Coordinates of C-alpha atoms and ligand atoms in Angstrom, one line a residue:
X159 CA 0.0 0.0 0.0
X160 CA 1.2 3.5 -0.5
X161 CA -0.2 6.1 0.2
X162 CA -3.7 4.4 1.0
X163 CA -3.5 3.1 -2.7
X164 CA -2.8 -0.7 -3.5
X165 CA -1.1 -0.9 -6.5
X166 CA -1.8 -3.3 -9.1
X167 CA 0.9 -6.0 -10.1
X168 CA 1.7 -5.2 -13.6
X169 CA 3.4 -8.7 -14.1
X170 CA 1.7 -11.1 -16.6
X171 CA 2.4 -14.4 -17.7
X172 CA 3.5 -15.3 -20.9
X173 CA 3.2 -19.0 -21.9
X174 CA 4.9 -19.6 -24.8
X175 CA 6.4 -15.8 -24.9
X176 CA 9.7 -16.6 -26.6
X177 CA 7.4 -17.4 -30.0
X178 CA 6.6 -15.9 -32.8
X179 CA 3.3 -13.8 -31.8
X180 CA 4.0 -14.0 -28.2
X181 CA 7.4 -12.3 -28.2
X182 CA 5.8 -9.5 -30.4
X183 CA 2.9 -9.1 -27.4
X184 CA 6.2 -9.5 -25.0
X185 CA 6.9 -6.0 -27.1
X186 CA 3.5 -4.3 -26.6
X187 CA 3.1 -5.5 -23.4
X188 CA 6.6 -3.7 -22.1
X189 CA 5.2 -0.4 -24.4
X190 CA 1.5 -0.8 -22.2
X191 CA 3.3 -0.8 -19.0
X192 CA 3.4 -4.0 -18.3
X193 CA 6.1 -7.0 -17.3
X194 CA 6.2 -9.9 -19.1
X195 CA 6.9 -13.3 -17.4
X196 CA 8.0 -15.6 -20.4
X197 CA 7.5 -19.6 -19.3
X198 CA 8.6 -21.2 -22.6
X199 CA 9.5 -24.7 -23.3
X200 CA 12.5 -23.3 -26.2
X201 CA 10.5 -27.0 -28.5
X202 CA 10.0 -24.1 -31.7
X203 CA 11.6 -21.1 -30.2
X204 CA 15.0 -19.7 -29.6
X205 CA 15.9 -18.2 -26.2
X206 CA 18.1 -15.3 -27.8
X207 CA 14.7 -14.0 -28.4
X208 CA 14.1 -11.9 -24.9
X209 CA 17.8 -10.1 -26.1
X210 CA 15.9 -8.8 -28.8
X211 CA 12.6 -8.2 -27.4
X212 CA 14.8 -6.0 -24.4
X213 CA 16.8 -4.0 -27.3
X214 CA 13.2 -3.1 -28.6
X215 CA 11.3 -2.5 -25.8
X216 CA 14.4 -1.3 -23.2
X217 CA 13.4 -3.3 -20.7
X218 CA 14.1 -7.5 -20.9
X219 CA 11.0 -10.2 -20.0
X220 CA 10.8 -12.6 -17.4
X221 CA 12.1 -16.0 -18.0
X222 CA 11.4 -19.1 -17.1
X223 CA 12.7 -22.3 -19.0
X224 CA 9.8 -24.8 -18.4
X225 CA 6.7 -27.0 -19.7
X226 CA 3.4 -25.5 -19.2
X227 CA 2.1 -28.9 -18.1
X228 CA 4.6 -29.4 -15.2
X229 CA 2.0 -28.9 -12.0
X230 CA 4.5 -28.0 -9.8
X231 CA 6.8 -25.6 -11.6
X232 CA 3.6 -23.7 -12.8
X233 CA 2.6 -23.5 -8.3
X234 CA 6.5 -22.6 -7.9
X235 CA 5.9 -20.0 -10.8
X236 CA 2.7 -18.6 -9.2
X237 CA 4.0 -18.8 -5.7
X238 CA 7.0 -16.4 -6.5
X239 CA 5.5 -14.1 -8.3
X240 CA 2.7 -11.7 -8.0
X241 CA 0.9 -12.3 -11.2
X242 CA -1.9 -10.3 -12.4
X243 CA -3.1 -12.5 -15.4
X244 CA -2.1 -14.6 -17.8
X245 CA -1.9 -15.0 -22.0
X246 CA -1.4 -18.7 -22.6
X247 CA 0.4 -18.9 -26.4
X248 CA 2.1 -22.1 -25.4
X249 CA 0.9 -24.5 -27.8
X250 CA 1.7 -26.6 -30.9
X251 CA 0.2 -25.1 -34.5
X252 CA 1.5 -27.9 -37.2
X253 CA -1.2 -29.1 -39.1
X254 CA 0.2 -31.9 -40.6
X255 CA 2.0 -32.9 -37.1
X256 CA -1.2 -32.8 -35.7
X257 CA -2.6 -35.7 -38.1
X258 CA -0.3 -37.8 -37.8
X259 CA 0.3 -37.2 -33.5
X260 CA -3.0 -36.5 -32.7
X261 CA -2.5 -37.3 -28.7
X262 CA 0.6 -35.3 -28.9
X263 CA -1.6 -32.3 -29.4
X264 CA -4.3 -32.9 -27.8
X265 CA -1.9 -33.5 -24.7
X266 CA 0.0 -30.2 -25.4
X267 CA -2.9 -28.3 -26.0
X268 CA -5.2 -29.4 -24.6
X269 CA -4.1 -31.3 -21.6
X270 CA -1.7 -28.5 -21.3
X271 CA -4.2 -25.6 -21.0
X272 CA -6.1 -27.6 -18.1
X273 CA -3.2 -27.6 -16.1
X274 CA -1.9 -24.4 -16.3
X275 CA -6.2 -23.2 -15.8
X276 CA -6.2 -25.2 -12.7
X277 CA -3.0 -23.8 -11.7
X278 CA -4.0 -20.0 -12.1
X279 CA -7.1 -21.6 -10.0
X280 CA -4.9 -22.8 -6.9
X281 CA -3.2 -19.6 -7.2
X282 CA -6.3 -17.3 -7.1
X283 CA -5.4 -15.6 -10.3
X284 CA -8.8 -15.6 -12.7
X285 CA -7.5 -13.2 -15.8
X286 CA -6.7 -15.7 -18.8
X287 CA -6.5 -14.8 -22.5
X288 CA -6.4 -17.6 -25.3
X289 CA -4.7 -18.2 -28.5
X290 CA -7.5 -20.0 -30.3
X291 CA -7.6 -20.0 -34.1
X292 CA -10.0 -19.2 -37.4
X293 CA -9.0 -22.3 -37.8
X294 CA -12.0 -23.7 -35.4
X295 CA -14.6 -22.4 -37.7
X296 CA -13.7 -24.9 -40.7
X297 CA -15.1 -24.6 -44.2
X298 CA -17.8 -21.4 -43.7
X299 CA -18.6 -18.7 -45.9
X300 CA -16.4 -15.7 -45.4
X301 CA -17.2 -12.7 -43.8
X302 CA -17.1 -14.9 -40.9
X303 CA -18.3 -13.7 -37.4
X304 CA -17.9 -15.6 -34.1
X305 CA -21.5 -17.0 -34.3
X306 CA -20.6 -19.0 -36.9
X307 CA -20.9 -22.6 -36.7
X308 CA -17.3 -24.0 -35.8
X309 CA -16.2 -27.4 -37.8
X310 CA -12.8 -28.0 -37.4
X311 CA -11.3 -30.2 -40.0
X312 CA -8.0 -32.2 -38.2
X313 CA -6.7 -32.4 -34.4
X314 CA -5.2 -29.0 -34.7
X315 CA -8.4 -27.2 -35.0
X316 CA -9.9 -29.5 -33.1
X317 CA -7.4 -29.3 -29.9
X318 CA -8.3 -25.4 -30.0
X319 CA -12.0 -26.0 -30.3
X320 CA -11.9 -28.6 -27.2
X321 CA -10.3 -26.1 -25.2
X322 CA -12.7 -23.4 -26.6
X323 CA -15.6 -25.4 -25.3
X324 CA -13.8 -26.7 -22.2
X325 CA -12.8 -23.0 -20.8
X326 CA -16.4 -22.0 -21.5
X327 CA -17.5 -24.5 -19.5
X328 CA -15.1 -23.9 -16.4
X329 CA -16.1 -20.0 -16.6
X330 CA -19.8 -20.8 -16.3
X331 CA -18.8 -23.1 -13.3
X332 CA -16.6 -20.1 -12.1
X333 CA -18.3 -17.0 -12.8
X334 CA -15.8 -14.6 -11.2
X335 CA -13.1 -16.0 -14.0
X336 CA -12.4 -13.7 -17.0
X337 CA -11.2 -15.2 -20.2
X338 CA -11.0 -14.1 -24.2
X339 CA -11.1 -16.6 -26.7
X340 CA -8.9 -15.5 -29.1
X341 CA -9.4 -16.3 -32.6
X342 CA -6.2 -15.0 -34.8
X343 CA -6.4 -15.8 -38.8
X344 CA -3.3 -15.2 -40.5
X345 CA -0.4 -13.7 -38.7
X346 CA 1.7 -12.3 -41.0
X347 CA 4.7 -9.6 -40.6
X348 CA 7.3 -9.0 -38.0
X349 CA 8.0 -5.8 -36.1
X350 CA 9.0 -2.9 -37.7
X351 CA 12.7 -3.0 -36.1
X352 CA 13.6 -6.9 -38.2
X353 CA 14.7 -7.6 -35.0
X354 CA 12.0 -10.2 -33.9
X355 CA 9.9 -11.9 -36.4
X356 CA 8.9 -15.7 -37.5
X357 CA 12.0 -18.1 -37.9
X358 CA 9.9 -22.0 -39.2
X359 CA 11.8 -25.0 -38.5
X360 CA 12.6 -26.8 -41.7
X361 CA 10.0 -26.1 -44.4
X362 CA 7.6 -23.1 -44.2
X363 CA 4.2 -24.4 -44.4
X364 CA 2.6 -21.0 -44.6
X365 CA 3.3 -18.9 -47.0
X366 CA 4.2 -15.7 -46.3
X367 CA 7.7 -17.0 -44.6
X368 CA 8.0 -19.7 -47.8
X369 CA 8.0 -16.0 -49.5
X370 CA 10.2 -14.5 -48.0
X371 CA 12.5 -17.3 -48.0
X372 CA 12.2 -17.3 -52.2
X373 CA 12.7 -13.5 -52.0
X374 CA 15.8 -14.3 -49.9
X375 CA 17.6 -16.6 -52.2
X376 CA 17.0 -19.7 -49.8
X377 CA 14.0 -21.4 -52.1
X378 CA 13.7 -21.7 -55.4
X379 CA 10.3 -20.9 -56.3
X380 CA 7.2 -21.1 -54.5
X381 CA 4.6 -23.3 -55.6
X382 CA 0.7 -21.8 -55.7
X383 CA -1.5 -24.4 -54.5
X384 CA -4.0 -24.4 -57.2
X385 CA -5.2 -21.6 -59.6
X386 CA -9.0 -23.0 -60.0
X387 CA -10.2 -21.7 -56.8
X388 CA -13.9 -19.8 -57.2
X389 CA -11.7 -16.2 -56.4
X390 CA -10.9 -13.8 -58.4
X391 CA -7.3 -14.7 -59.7
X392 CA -8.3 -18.6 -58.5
X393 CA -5.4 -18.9 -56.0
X394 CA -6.7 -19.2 -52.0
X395 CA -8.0 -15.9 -50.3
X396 CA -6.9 -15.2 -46.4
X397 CA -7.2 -12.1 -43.6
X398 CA -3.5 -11.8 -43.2
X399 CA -3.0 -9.8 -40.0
X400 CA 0.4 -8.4 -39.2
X401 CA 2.1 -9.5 -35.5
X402 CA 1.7 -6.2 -33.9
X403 CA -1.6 -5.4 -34.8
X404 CA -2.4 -9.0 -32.8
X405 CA 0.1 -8.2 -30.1
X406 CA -1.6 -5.1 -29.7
X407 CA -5.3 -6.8 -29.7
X408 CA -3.7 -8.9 -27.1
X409 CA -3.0 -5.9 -24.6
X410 CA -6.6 -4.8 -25.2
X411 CA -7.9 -7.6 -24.1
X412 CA -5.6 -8.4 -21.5
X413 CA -7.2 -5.3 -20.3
X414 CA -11.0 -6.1 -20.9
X415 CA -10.6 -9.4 -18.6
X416 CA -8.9 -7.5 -16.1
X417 CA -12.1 -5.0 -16.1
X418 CA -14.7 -7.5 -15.6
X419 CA -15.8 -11.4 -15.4
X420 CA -17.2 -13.3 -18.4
X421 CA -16.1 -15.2 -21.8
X422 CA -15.1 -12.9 -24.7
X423 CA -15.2 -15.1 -28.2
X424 CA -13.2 -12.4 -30.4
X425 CA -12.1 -12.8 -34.3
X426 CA -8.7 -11.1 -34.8
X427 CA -8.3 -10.5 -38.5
X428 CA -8.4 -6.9 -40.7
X429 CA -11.5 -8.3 -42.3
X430 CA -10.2 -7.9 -46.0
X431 CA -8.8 -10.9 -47.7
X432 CA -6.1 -11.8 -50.1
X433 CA -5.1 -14.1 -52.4
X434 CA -1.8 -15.6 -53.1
X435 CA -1.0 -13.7 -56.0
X436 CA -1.3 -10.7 -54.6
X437 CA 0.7 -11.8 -51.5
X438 CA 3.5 -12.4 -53.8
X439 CA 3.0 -9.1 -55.8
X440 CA 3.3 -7.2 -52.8
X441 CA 6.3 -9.1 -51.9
X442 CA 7.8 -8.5 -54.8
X443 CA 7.5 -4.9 -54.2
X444 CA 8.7 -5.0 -50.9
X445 CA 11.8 -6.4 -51.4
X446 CA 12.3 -5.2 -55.2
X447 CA 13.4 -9.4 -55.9
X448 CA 11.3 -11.4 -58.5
X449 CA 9.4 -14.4 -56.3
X450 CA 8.9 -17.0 -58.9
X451 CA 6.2 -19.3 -58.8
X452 CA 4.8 -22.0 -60.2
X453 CA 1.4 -23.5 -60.4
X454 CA 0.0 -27.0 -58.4
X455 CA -2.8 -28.9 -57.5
X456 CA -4.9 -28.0 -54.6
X457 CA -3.3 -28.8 -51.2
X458 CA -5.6 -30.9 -49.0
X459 CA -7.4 -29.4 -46.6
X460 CA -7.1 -25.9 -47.8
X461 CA -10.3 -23.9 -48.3
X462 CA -11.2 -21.4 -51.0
X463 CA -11.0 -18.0 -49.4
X464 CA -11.7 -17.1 -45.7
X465 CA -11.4 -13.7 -44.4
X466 CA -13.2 -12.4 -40.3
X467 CA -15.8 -9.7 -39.6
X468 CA -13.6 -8.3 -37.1
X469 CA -16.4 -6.0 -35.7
X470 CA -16.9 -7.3 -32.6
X471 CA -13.3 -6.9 -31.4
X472 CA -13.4 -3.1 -32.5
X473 CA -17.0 -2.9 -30.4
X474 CA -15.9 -4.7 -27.1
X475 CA -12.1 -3.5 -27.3
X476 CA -12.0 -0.6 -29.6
X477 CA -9.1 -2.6 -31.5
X478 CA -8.8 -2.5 -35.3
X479 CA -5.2 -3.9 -37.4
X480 CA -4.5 -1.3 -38.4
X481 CA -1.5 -2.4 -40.6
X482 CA -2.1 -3.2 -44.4
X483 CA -0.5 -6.2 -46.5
X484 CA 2.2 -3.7 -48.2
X485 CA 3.4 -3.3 -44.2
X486 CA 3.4 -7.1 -43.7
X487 CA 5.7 -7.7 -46.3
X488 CA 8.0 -4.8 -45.9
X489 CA 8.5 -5.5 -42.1
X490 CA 8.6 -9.5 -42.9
X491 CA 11.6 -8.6 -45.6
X492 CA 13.6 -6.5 -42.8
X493 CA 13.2 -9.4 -40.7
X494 CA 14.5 -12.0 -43.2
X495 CA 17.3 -10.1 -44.8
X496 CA 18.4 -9.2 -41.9
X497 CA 17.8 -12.6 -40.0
X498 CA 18.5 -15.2 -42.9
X499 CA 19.2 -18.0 -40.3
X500 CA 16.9 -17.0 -37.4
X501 CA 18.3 -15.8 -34.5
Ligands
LIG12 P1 5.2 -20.5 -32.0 O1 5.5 -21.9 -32.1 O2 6.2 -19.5 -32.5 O3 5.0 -20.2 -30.4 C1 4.6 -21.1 -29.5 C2 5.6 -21.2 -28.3 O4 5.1 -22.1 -27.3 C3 6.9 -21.7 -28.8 O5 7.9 -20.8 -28.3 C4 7.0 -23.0 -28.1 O6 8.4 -23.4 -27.7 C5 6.1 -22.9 -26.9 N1 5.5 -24.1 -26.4 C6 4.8 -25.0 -27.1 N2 4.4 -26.0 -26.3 C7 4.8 -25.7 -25.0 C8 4.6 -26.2 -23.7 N3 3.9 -27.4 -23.6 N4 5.1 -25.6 -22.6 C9 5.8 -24.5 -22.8 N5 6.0 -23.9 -24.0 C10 5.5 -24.5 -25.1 O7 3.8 -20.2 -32.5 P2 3.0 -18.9 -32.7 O8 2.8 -18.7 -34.1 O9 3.6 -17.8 -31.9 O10 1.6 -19.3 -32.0 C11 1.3 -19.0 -30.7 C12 -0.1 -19.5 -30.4 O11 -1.1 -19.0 -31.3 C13 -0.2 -21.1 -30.6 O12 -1.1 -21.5 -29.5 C14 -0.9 -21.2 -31.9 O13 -1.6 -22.4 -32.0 C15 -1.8 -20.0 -32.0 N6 -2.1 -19.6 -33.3 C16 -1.1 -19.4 -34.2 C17 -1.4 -19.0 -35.5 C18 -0.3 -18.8 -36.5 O14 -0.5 -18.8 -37.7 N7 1.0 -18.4 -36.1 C19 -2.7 -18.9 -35.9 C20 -3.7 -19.1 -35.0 C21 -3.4 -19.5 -33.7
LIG13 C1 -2.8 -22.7 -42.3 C2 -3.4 -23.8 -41.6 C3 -4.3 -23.3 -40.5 C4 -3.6 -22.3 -39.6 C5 -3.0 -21.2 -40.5 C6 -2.2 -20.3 -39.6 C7 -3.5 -25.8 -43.1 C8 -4.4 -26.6 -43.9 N1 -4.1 -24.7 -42.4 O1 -3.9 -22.1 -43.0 O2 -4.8 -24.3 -39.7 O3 -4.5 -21.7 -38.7 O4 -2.2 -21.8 -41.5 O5 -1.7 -19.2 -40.3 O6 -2.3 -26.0 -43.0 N2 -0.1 -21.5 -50.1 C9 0.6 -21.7 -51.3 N3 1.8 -22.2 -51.3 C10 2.5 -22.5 -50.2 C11 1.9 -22.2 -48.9 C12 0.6 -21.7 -49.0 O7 0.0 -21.5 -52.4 O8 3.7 -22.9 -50.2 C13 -1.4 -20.9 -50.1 C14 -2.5 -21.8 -49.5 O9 -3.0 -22.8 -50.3 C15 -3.5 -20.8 -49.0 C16 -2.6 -19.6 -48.7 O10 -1.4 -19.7 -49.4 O11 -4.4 -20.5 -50.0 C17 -2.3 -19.4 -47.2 O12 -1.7 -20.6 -46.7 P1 -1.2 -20.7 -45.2 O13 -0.2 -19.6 -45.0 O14 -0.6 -22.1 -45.1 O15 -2.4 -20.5 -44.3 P2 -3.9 -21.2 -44.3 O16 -4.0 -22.1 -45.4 O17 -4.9 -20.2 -44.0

């Protein structure tokens, strides 16, 4: 107490904070006034990560090495450290992985999101945002809002749609919890510095960093999967969203479940869509290099075109992306050229 005032502890958990969008939230986070704990496995992240995120931000995250599903680090964790709430990014997000170790995900995910939930339970700590996906909604007809019905189409989607359900559940049995559902679609970019950004193991399976890595020299040529798409240039249509627009979504809603109980479902997207040909046009101007392409079949699984109505999120939290596509590329070309190798 001083002065008759009880101040607020600005410390918030990070799970998974050394990643790609979660060291980018690490960023707004520090800018928002508040400290960062990172708890971060290091299974698809680098540590040297929190010596950029300090040289950004000026001030360096907590850090603790450590598996969200270990019970008793997560009480040491909470018993040390006067936390305030909690953004849980720790999680796996391979599609492919995820078919063929289903129970791998659903333990990391899924499993893993109990645990740390009933931790933050034992602890007395009731503020909890989500990283949950477009990905839950399936195969729907784009604008898509959050009512939409929600068909996920393999164990990735389905791991965040469990949990989805499953928190939904806990906060109606525990009305005084607060938690947002985040669902992010495409997160694109890096920040603006190329000092943090989105280093994939082996083979990109997105496309934006399998762009970048033809623009850099390191791929030949990308391959469009399929031109015969109902779109307008037939290639696949997404909401790319750049990092710090998310990472900034995430501070406003850290804030909204600090404010008051309930379940928030939020899309975070820019509502506008594009397709793969412009992505690689406006990569191409970005980083003045030629991205050749050629043209294959259909990759399974994909859909035709899927972009949010993000108007909820700008209702309840006043957050828009503000960030266009040229931006996303520019920033994720400073990253690249400057970070060929990762960190
Ligand atoms: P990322 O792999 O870069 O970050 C996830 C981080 O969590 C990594 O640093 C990893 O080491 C860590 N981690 C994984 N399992 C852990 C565990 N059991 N204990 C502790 N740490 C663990 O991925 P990202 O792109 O930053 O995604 C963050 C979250 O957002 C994930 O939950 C992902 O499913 C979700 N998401 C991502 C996207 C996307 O396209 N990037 C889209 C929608 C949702
Ligand atoms: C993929 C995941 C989705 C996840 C999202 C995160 C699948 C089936 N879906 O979705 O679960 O939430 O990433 O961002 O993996 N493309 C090419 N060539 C490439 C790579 C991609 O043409 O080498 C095309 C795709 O066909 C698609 C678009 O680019 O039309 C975007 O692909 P991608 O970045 O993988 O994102 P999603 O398909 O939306």
């Amino acid at each position: 107490k001083i002065l008759g005032i009880v101040r607020m502890s600005k410390t918030i958990l990070v799970t998974g904070g050394a990643g790609f969008i979660g060291s980018h939230t690490c960023v707004a986070l520090i800018a928002a006034g508040y400290a960062p704990l990172v708890l971060d496995n290091l299974g698809n992240s680098d540590v040297r990560v929190l010596d950029r995120v300090e040289r950004i931000a000026g001030q360096r995250p907590g850090w603790i090495e450590g598996d969200v599903r270990d019970r008793a680090l997560l009480d040491r964790v909470f018993a040390q450290h006067r936390i305030a709430g909690v953004i849980h990014f720790a999680g796996l997000k391979a599609v492919g992985d995820s078919v063929t170790d289903p129970l791998g995900y659903y333990d990391n995910n899924v499993h893993g999101t109990w645990v740390l939930t009933q931790a933050m339970e034992a602890a007395g700590v009731h503020a909890l945002v989500f990283s949950s996906s477009a990905t839950v909604y399936g195969e729907t007809d784009p604008p898509i809002a959050e009512d939409a019905p929600c068909h996920p189409t393999n164990p990735y989607g389905r791991s965040k749609r469990i949990v989805e359900e499953t928190l939904g559940d806990w906060q109606l049995a525990r009305p005084h919890w607060s938690i947002a559902l985040l669902r992010y679609f495409n997160p694109v970019g890096a920040h603006e510095s190329g000092l943090i950004g989105e280093h994939p193991q082996g083979q990109p399976n997105n496309l934006m960093p399998f762009v970048a890595q033809v623009a850099v020299g390191l791929r030949e040529r990308l391959v469009v999967h399929g031109n015969d798409y109902p779109t307008p240039d037939g290639t696949g249509v997404r909401d790319y969203v750049h990092v710090m627009d998310l990472a900034e979504g995430h501070v406003a809603a850290l804030r909204k479940v600090q404010q008051a109980p309930g379940l928030l479902t939020l899309n975070l997207g820019t509502g506008v869509g594009h397709s793969v040909l412009q992505v690689v046009q406006a990569f191409e101007r970005a980083s003045g290099r030629a991205i050749p392409y050629t043209v294959g079949p259909r990759r399974p699984g994909d859909v035709p075109a899927n972009w949010a109505d993000p108007s909820r999120a700008a209702e309840v939290l006043g957050w828009r992306a503000r960030r266009g596509l040229d931006a996303m590329c520019v920033d994720s070309w400073r990253w690249q050229q400057g970070n060929p190798k990762g960190y």
